[in-house]
Short mmCIF file of C-alpha atoms and ligand atoms in Angstrom, two decimals:
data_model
loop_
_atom_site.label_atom_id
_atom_site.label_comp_id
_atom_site.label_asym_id
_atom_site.label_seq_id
_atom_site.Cartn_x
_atom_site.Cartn_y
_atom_site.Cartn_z
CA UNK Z 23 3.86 -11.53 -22.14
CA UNK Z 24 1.45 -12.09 -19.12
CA UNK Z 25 2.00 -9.30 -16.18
CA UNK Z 26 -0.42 -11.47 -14.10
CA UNK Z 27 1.60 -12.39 -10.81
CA UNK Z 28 1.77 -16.09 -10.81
CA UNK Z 29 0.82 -17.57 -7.37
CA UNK Z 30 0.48 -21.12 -5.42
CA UNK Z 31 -2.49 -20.45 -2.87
CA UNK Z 32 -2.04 -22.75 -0.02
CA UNK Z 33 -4.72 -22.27 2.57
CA UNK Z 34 -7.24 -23.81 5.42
CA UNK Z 35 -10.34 -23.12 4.79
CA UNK Z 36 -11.78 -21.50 6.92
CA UNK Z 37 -14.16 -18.42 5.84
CA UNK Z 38 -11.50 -15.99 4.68
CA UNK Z 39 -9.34 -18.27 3.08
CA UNK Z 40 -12.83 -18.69 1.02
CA UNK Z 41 -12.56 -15.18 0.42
CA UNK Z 42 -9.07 -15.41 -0.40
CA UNK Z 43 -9.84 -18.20 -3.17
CA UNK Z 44 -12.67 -16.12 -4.74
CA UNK Z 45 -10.07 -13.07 -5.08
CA UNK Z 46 -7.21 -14.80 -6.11
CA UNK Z 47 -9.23 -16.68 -9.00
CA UNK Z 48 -10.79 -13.41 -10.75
CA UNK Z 49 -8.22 -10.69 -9.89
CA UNK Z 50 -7.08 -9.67 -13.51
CA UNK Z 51 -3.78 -9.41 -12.01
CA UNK Z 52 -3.39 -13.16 -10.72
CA UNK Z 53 -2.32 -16.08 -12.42
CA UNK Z 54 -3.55 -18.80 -9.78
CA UNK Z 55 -2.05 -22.05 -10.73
CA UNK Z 56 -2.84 -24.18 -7.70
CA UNK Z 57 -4.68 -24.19 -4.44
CA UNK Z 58 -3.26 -26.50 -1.85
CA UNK Z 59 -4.78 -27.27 1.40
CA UNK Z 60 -3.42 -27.77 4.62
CA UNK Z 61 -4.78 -28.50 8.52
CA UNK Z 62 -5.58 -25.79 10.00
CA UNK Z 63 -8.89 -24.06 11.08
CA UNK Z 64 -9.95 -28.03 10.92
CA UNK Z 65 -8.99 -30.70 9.97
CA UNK Z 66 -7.07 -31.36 6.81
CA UNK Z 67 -10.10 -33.76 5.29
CA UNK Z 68 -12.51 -30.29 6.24
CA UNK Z 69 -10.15 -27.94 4.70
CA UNK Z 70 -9.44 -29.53 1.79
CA UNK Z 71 -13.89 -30.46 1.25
CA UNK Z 72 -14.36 -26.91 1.97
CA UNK Z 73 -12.21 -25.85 -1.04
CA UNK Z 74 -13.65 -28.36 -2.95
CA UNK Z 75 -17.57 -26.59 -2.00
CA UNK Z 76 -16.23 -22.90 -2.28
CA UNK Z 77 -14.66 -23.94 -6.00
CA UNK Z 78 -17.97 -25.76 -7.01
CA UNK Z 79 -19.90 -23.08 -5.96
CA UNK Z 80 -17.07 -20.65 -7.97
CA UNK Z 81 -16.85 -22.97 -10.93
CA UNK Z 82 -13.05 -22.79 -10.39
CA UNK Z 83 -12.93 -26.02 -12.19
CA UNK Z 84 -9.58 -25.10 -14.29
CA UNK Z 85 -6.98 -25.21 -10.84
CA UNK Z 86 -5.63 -27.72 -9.59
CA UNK Z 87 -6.47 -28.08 -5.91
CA UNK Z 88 -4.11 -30.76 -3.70
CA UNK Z 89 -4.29 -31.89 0.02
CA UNK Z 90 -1.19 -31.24 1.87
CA UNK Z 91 0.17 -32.12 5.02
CA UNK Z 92 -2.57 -33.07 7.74
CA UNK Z 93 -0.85 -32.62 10.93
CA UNK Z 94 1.50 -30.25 12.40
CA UNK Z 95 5.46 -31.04 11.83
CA UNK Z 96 6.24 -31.05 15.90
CA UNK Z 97 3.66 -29.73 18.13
CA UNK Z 98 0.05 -31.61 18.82
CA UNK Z 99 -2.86 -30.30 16.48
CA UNK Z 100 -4.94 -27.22 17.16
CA UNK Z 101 -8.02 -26.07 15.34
CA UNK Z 102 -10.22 -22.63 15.48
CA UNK Z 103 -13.87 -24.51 15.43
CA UNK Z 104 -14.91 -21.59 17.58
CA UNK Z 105 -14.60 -19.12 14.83
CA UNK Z 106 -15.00 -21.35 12.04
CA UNK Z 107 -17.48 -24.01 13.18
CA UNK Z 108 -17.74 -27.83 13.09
CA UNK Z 109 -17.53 -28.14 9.46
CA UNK Z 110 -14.53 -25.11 9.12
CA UNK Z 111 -17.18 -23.45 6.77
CA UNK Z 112 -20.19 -22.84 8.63
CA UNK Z 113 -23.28 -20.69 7.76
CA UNK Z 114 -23.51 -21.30 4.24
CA UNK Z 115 -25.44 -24.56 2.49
CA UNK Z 116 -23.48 -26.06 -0.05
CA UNK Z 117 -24.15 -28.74 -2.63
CA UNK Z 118 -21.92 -31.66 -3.08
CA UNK Z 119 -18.72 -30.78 -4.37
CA UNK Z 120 -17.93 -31.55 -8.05
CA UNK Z 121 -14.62 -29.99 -8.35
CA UNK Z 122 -11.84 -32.91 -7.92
CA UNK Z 123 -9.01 -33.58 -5.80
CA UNK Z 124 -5.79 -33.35 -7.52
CA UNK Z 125 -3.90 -36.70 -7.00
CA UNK Z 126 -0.46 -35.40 -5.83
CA UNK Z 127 0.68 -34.41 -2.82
CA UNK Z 128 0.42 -30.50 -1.87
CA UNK Z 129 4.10 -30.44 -1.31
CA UNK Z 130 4.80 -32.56 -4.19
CA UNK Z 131 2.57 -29.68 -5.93
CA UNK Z 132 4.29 -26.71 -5.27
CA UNK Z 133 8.02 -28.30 -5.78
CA UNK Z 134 7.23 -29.29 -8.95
CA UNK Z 135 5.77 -26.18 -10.24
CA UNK Z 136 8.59 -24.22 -8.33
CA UNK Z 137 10.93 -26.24 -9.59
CA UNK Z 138 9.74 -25.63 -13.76
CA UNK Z 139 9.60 -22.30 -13.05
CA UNK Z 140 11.65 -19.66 -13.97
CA UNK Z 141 11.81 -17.98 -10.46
CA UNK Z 142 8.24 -16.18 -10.87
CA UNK Z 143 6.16 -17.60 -8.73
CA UNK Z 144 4.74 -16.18 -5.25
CA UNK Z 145 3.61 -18.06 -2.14
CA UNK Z 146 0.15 -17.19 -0.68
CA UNK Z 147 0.19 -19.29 2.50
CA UNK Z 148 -3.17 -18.37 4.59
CA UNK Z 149 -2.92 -21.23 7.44
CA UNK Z 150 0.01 -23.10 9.27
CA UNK Z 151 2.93 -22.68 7.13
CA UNK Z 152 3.39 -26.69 7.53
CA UNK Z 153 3.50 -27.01 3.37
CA UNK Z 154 5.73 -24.48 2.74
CA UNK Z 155 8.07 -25.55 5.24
CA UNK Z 156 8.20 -29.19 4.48
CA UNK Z 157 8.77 -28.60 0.63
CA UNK Z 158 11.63 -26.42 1.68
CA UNK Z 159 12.99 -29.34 3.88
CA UNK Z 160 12.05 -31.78 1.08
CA UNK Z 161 13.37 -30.00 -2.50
CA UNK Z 162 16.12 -27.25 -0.64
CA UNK Z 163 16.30 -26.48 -4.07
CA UNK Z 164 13.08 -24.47 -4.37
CA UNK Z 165 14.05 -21.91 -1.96
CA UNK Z 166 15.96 -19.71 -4.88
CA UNK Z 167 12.66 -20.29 -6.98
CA UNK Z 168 10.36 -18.72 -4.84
CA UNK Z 169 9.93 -15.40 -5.82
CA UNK Z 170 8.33 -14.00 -2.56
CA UNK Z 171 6.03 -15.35 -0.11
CA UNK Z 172 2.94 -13.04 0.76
CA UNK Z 173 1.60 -14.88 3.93
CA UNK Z 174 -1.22 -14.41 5.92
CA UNK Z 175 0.04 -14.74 9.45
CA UNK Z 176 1.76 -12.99 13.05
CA UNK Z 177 1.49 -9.82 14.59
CA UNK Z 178 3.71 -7.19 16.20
CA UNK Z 179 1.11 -6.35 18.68
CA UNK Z 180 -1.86 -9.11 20.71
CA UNK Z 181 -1.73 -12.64 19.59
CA UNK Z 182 -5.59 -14.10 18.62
CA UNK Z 183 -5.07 -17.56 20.25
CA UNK Z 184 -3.17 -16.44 23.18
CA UNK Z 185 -2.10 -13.49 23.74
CA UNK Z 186 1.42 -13.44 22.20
CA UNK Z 187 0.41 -15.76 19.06
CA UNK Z 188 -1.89 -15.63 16.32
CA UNK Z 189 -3.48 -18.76 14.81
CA UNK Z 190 -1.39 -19.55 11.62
CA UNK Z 191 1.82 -19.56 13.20
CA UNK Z 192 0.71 -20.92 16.89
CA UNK Z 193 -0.36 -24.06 14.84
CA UNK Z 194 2.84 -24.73 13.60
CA UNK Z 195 5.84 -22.15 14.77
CA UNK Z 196 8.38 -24.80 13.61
CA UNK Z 197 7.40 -24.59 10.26
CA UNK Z 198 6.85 -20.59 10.36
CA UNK Z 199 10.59 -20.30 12.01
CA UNK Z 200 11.80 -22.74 8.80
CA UNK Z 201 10.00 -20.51 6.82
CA UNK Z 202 11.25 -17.50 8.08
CA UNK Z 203 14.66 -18.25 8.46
CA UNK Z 204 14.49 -19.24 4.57
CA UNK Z 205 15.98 -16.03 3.05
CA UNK Z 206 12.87 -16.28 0.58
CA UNK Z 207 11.43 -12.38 0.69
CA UNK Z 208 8.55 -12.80 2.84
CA UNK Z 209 5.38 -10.15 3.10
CA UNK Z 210 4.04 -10.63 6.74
CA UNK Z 211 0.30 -9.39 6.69
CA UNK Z 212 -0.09 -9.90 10.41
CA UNK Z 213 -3.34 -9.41 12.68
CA UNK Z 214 -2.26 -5.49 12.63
CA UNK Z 215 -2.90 -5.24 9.08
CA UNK Z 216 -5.98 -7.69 8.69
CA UNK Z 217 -8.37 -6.20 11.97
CA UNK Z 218 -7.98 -3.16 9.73
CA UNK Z 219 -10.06 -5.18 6.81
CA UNK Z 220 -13.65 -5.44 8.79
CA UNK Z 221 -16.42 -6.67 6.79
CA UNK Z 222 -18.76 -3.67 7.88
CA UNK Z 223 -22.47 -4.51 6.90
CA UNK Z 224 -21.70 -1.71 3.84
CA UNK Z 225 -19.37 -3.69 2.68
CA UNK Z 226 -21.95 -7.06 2.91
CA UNK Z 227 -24.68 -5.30 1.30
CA UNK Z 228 -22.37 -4.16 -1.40
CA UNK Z 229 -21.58 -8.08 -1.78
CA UNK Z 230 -25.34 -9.23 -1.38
CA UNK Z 231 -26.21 -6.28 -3.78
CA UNK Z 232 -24.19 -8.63 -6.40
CA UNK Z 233 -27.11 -11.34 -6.45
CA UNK Z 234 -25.00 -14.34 -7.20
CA UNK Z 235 -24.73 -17.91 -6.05
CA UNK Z 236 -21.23 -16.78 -5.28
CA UNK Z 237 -22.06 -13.32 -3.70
CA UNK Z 238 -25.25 -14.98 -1.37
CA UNK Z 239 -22.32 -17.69 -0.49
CA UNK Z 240 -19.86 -14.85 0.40
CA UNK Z 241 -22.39 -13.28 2.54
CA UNK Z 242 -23.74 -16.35 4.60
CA UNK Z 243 -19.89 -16.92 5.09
CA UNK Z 244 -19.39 -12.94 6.32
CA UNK Z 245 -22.69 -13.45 8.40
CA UNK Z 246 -21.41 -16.58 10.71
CA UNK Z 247 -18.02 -15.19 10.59
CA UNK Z 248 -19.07 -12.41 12.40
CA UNK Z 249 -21.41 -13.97 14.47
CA UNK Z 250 -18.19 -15.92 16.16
CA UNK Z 251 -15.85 -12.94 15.78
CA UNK Z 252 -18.63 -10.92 17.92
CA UNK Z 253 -19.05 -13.37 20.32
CA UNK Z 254 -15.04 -14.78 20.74
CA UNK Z 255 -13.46 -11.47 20.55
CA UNK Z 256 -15.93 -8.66 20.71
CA UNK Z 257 -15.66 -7.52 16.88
CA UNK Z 258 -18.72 -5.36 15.54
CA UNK Z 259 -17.54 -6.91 11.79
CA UNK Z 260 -14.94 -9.47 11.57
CA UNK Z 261 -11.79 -9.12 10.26
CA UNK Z 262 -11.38 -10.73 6.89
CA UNK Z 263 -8.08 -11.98 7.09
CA UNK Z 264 -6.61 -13.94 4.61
CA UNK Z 265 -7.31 -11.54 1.41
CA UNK Z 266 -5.33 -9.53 2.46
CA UNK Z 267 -2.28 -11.14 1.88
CA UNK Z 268 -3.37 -12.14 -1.60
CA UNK Z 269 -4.62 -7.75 -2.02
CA UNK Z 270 -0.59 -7.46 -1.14
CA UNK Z 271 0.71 -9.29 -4.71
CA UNK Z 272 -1.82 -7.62 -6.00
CA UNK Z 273 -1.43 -3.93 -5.23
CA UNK Z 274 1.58 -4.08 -2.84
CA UNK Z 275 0.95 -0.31 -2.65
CA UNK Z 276 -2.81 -1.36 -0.94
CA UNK Z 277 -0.75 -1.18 2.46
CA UNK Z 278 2.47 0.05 4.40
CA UNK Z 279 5.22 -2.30 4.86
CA UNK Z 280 8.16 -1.76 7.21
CA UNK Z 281 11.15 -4.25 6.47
CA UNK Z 282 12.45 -5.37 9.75
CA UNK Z 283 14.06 -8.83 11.47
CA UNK Z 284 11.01 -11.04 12.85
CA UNK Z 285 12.17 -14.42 14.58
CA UNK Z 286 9.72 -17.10 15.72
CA UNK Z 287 9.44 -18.34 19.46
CA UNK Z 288 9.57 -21.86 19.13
CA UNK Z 289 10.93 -22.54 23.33
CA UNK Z 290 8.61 -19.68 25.34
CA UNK Z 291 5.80 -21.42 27.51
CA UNK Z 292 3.87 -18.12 27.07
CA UNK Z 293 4.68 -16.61 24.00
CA UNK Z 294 5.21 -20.23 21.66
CA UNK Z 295 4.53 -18.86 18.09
CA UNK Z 296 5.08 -15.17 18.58
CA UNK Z 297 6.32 -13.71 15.54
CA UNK Z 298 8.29 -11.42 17.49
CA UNK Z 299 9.28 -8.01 15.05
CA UNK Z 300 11.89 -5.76 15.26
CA UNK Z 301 10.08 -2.55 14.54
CA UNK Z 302 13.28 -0.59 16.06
CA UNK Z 303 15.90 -2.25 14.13
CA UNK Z 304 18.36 -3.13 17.14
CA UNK Z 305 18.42 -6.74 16.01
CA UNK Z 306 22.13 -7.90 15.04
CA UNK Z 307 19.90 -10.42 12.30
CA UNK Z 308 19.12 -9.28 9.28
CA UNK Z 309 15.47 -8.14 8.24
CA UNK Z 310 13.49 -11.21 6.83
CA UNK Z 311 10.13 -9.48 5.77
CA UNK Z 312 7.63 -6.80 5.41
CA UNK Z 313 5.14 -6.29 7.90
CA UNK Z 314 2.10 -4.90 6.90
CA UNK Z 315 1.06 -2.33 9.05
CA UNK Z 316 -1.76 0.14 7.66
CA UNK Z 317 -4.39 -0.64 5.23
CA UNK Z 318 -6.38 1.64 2.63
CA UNK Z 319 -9.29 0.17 3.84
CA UNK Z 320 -11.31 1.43 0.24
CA UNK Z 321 -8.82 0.01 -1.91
CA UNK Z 322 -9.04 -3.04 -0.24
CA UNK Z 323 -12.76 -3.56 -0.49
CA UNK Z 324 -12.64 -2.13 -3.98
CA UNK Z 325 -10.40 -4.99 -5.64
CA UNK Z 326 -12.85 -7.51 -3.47
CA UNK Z 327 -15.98 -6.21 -4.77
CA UNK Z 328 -14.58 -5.94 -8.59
CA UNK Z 329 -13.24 -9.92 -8.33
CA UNK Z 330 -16.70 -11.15 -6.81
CA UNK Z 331 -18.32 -9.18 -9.74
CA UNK Z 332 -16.86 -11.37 -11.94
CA UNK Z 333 -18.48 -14.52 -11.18
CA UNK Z 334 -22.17 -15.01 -12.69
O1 RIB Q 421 -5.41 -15.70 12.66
C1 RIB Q 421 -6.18 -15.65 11.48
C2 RIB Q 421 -5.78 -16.76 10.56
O2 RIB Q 421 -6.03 -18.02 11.17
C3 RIB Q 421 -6.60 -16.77 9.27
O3 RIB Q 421 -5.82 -17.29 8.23
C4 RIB Q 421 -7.72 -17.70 9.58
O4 RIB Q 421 -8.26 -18.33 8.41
C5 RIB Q 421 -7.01 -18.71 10.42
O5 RIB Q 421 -6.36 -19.63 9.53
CA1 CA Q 422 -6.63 -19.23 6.96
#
């Protein structure tokens, strides 16, 4: 009987989601049985060739990994090129990618394996939440399959891409309010939690210390990542996002939680895709998810570092 938590990665690569893969494929408590790709940090054709280089570079050549939806479901496109470059992976060199492209559909993806299941699989969405949301308007059915989604997305305090809304859910609040108006148990690890988990140059040397194709890849990434990250928003070492909410499946107890009501803004002119959290609990609406609030920042770094040691 595996105790592995089975999970459906679906992210926009984009330098932590790398980071996210690389954990989520060699934690010895993850079953990863797809990686789906959505627009995001770039375009959908970048994100989904960026996964491609980061699992050729891995040799994750045993997952499935399928393009999803390349737009937004309402609002116009946005991208973050100005923390993750042209390419949505820039600062490392990588060869052509030999990993394929799984033929389905992202959405068709994750219904199907949802929908074999027997209830124990978790979401890991780290961009836009347009997949999800769209195979919950597509298979309704899925929703009481979905054991719990741990996403990568919102905060309770500053936005990152204006100041009321952070990135995953500014690019597509229709499909985060679908999403979290789903009843599916949801694990919100918002920019609160993740500016907690800096990549301080320690923590690179540890990595570059590793001497691996994978390790000297995971470093260039860290490097340009925190070029942009100093230079957008000030950061001495950048926040690595999007493992976190993969370090939440796999050692919930890596961070405090609070369960409280969070609603999307999906009408505000200033505050579109606030993820706006009841910390006080004097919502009449239920509570609809964790938020992650405080990280142990060791811990953290500690299941990192023991995943990237596993790739030669
Ligand atoms: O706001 C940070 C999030 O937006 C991360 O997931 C990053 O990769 C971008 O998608
Ligand atoms: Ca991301």
């Amino acid at each position: 009987m595996s105790t592995k938590h089975k999970i459906i990665l679906d992210v926009d690569p984009g330098h932590d989601d790398a980071m996210a893969i690389l954990l989520a494929y060699k934690s010895p408590a993850i079953d990863l049985l797809a990686i789906t790709t959505v627009a995001g940090n770039q375009t959908l054709e970048k994100t989904t060739l960026n996964t491609r280089r980061v699992c050729t570079v891995a040799g994750i050549t045993d997952v499935p990994i399928a393009a999803g939806c390349d737009r937004p479901l309402v609002r116009p496109q946005t991208i973050a090129d100005d923390i993750h470059g042209e390419s949505g992976l820039d600062g490392p060199r990588f060869p052509e990618p030999t990993v394929p492209l799984d033929p389905r559909h992202a959405v068709d993806l994750i219904i199907e394996l949802l929908m074999k299941s027997d209830g124990d699989i978790t979401l890991v969405p780290t961009g836009p939440l347009t997949n999800i949301a769209m195979a919950m308007r597509q298979e309704p059915r899925i929703i009481q399959k979905i054991k719990h989604i741990s996403l990568m997305g919102g905060a309770y305090g500053f936005g990152n891409v204006t100041p009321s809304a952070e990135f995953n859910i500014y690019a597509d609040a229709e499909a985060a309010r679908i999403v979290f108006e789903s009843g599916v148990p949801i694990t919100m690890v918002g920019l609160d939690l993740t500016h907690q988990a800096v990549a301080t140059p320690e923590v690179v040397e540890r990595i570059r210390a590793l001497n691996t194709p994978v390790s000297e890849m995971s470093v260039a990434l860290l490097q340009f990542f925190a070029s942009t990250y100093k230079k957008r928003q000030g950061f001495d070492a950048p926040p690595v996002h999007d493992p976190c909410a993969v370090a939440w499946v796999i050692d919930p107890a890596i961070m405090q939680t609070k369960h409280v009501r969070v609603d999307i803004e999906i009408h505000a002119e200033f505050s579109y895709g606030r993820t706006v959290c009841d910390l006080f609990g004097d919502s009449p609406r239920p509570a609809n998810a964790l938020v992650a609030t405080k990280l142990d920042f060791g811990r953290f770094w500690g299941i990192m570092l023991d995943a990237l040691k596993q790739y030669k």
